[in-house]
Amino acid sequence: MPEIAEYDVVILGAGINGCGTFRDLALQGLRVLLLERGDFCQGASAASSRLMHGGLKYLETGEFRLVKESLTERNMLLATAPHYVHPLECVVPVRSVWGGIMGSAARFLGLKAKLNDRGWLITALGLRLYDLYGRALKAMPDHRMLGRNGLRRLLPDMSAALSGAGIYYEGQLSHAERLGLELVLDAEAANPAARAVNHVELTGVSGDVLTWRDAAGRLSQARARVVINAGGAWIDAVNARLGIPSRLMGGSRGSHLIVDHPALLKALDGRMIYFGTPDGRVNLIYPFMGKVLVGATDIAQADPDAAVCTADEQAYLCAAVAEVFPDLPIRADHVVHRFCGVRPLPRADGPVGAVTRDHSIASLTLPGTTVPVHCLIGGKWTTFRAFAEVATDRVLADLGRTRRITTRGLAIGGGRDFPRDGQARREYVGKLALMGGITPARAEALLSRYGTRALAFCATLRGRSETMLTEAPDHSVEEIRHLAATEKVGGLDDIIHRRTLIGLLGGDSPALRAELASVLEGAPERRESA
Ligand SMILES: Cc1cc2nc3c(=O)[nH]c(=O)nc-3n(C[C@H](O)[C@H](O)[C@H](O)COP(=O)(O)OP(=O)(O)OC[C@H]3O[C@@H](n4cnc5c(N)ncnc54)[C@H](O)[C@@H]3O)c2cc1C
């Protein structure tokens, strides 16, 4: 058997919770290993609605702690990840003045109630509370309410049946999967004793020693003083591999559509519509990189590996949008991509929609040892840093260590030194263009895509002209090779769906795969990190 490497902490699962905790633990100077069976952020973390949000609907269930934490984290992310988290103006349409008051009161008291109308008053009250809870690190304007005429002027294509709207702001996360990866790369750069490996299979455990197999079939072993199970919806399955029977999780499937619909995109005019539907749910629709993102369903899902976006879900989402934009129907041929994931929710009775989205840790023990196994349950993309902080503090207590550094306010990846205003941005684009020998337009595209990490890529060009791909003409051969060499790429799927947005925007095709395969054939060998 291979030599046994010694680690303070082994984390299993590299969704956003695993990646965030890896960064925090690495910054504390611990020896930490992150093992992911697929790619970084390929599970629920790739399937979210891509909002950094407080969770307006959690006010209805009285989860004020969660809302306050989420709003503070959202505001912080606008500053720490300005390359990928952008302010988004949101519209909550209303159909009446008084609607929803009884239902909201019932939900607040923990009683079951369907809320198929959230009226003007209840919306105004909710948004006022949202403003109050979002005061820490405040980065965006307070809400405002519009009457029927105001809404008509703002969004003339919305249904005439709507009697007004609340306007407020959230954060929109453009490159979710890249943000997770950047946490990993930051951690490895800060601590040489931190190591993250994707595309591995945990094959067994013996006492405090874990064994895994990498993509090339090589076996490795590590001894852990603490294990973190960040397997998301797969937490019980990961526990089973560790020899621990558990029934902690109860997942909920959520599906989204990416729609190529220029008229709908124009009608949205840069805004998200966050709207209630007659079935009592809340759905959303907003512009995403020249397309439109529509989501999301919420359906109990026992086996996370079996989750797919069904034709029924697509029909449901299209019908929901028709409630607010009746003259701009989404047809099947508008849909260029569908994606789906399983929210890692704690096991609970009752409808999945009512299960808390707050995070918690269940602490178990590796069989026959005293090694703690901390299972990171639930949470949101928005609150990953706060959750990682709680998990890290738990581990530090286990190891009798104290915190060296906080992650509060710490810039992430290409968000470091990111230009903050128009003038600074123009100067940065000029610097990139000069360094790479590229046009300002191309430099601007790279800055939007990679933040200040674009500088390292431009340095590799050194005036060599780029060859643009035929099948994805806004990406170059050199860019793809750079990603493959510096960003732990394990295969074409990683590039198409997680290092770039090509797949998400509907660009995956056999022709693209053939072109990328030939581009990567002659590429230099993969380096472990940038
Ligand atoms: C439809 C939907 C919409 C959402 N919208 C939002 C939103 O707009 N804003 C927001 O803040 N949050 C949102 N969320 C919630 C958020 O996405 C999740 O809470 C978060 O991504 C969970 O991260 P995680 O790391 O716990 O799980 P995951 O991202 O699922 O990560 C778990 C990882 O464990 C890995 N794994 C599994 N088994 C093993 C094994 N044996 N060995 C090693 N690794 C293993 C998996 O491959 C996976 O990568 C949404 C979620 C969904 C599904």
Coordinates of C-alpha atoms and ligand atoms in Angstrom, one line a residue, residues 11-19 35-53 58 173 200-202 229-235 237-238 241 252-256 284 286 296-297 339-345 357 376-383 387, ligand 1:
I11 CA -12.7 17.2 3.8
L12 CA -14.9 14.9 1.6
G13 CA -16.9 16.8 -1.0
A14 CA -15.9 20.0 -2.8
G15 CA -19.2 21.9 -3.3
I16 CA -19.2 25.4 -2.0
N17 CA -19.3 24.3 1.6
G18 CA -16.3 22.0 1.2
C19 CA -14.3 24.6 -0.8
L35 CA -11.2 15.1 -1.9
E36 CA -13.9 15.5 -4.5
R37 CA -15.4 12.6 -6.4
G38 CA -16.2 14.7 -9.5
D39 CA -15.2 18.3 -10.1
F40 CA -15.2 21.3 -7.8
C41 CA -18.8 22.7 -7.5
Q42 CA -20.4 20.2 -9.7
G43 CA -23.3 19.2 -7.4
A44 CA -25.9 21.6 -5.9
S45 CA -23.4 24.4 -6.1
A46 CA -23.6 24.3 -9.9
A47 CA -27.4 24.1 -9.9
S48 CA -28.4 27.1 -7.8
S49 CA -30.4 30.1 -9.0
R50 CA -27.0 32.0 -8.8
L51 CA -28.3 34.6 -6.4
M52 CA -26.4 35.9 -3.4
H53 CA -29.5 36.8 -1.6
Y58 CA -37.6 33.2 4.8
L173 CA -23.5 35.4 -9.1
V200 CA -11.1 10.7 -7.0
E201 CA -13.0 7.9 -5.4
L202 CA -13.0 7.2 -1.7
N229 CA -18.2 15.4 5.4
A230 CA -19.2 18.1 2.9
G231 CA -21.0 15.7 0.6
G232 CA -24.2 17.9 0.3
A233 CA -27.1 15.7 -0.7
W234 CA -24.7 12.7 -0.6
I235 CA -23.8 13.1 3.1
A237 CA -23.8 8.0 1.2
V238 CA -20.4 9.4 2.2
R241 CA -18.5 4.8 2.8
S252 CA -35.2 18.7 -2.8
R253 CA -34.6 18.8 -6.6
G254 CA -34.6 22.2 -8.2
S255 CA -34.5 22.8 -12.0
H256 CA -33.8 25.8 -14.1
L284 CA -37.7 33.9 -10.6
Y286 CA -33.7 37.3 -14.8
A296 CA -36.8 27.0 -9.9
T297 CA -38.8 23.9 -9.0
F339 CA -30.0 22.2 -15.3
C340 CA -30.9 20.6 -12.1
G341 CA -29.5 19.9 -8.7
V342 CA -30.5 18.7 -5.2
R343 CA -30.7 21.0 -2.3
P344 CA -28.9 19.3 0.6
L345 CA -31.7 19.8 3.2
R357 CA -32.4 26.6 4.4
L376 CA -22.1 20.1 7.0
I377 CA -25.8 20.1 6.4
G378 CA -27.7 22.6 4.3
G379 CA -26.8 26.2 4.0
K380 CA -26.9 28.4 0.9
W381 CA -24.3 29.6 -1.6
T382 CA -24.7 33.1 0.0
T383 CA -23.8 31.9 3.5
F387 CA -20.8 28.3 7.5
Ligands
LIG1 C1 -32.2 24.5 -7.4 C2 -31.4 25.2 -6.4 C3 -31.4 26.6 -6.3 C4 -30.6 27.2 -5.3 N1 -30.5 28.6 -5.4 C5 -29.7 29.2 -4.5 C6 -29.5 30.6 -4.6 O1 -29.9 31.3 -5.5 N2 -28.7 31.2 -3.7 C7 -28.1 30.5 -2.7 O2 -27.5 31.1 -1.8 N3 -28.2 29.2 -2.6 C8 -29.0 28.5 -3.5 N4 -29.1 27.2 -3.4 C9 -28.5 26.4 -2.3 C10 -27.0 26.1 -2.6 O3 -26.7 25.9 -4.0 C11 -26.6 24.9 -1.8 O4 -27.0 25.0 -0.5 C12 -25.1 24.7 -1.8 O5 -24.6 24.7 -3.1 C13 -24.7 23.4 -1.1 O6 -23.4 23.2 -1.2 P1 -22.7 21.9 -0.7 O7 -21.2 22.1 -0.8 O8 -23.2 21.5 0.7 O9 -23.3 20.7 -1.6 P2 -22.8 20.3 -3.1 O10 -22.5 21.5 -4.0 O11 -23.8 19.4 -3.7 O12 -21.4 19.6 -2.9 C14 -21.3 18.3 -2.5 C15 -20.1 17.7 -3.2 O13 -19.8 16.4 -2.6 C16 -19.3 15.6 -3.6 N5 -19.4 14.2 -3.2 C17 -20.4 13.3 -3.2 N6 -20.1 12.1 -2.8 C18 -18.7 12.1 -2.6 C19 -17.7 11.2 -2.2 N7 -18.1 9.9 -2.0 N8 -16.4 11.6 -2.1 C20 -16.1 12.9 -2.4 N9 -17.0 13.8 -2.8 C21 -18.3 13.5 -2.9 C22 -20.3 15.9 -4.8 O14 -19.7 15.5 -6.0 C23 -20.4 17.4 -4.6 O15 -19.5 18.1 -5.4 C24 -29.8 26.5 -4.4 C25 -29.8 25.1 -4.5 C26 -30.5 24.5 -5.5 C27 -30.4 23.0 -5.7

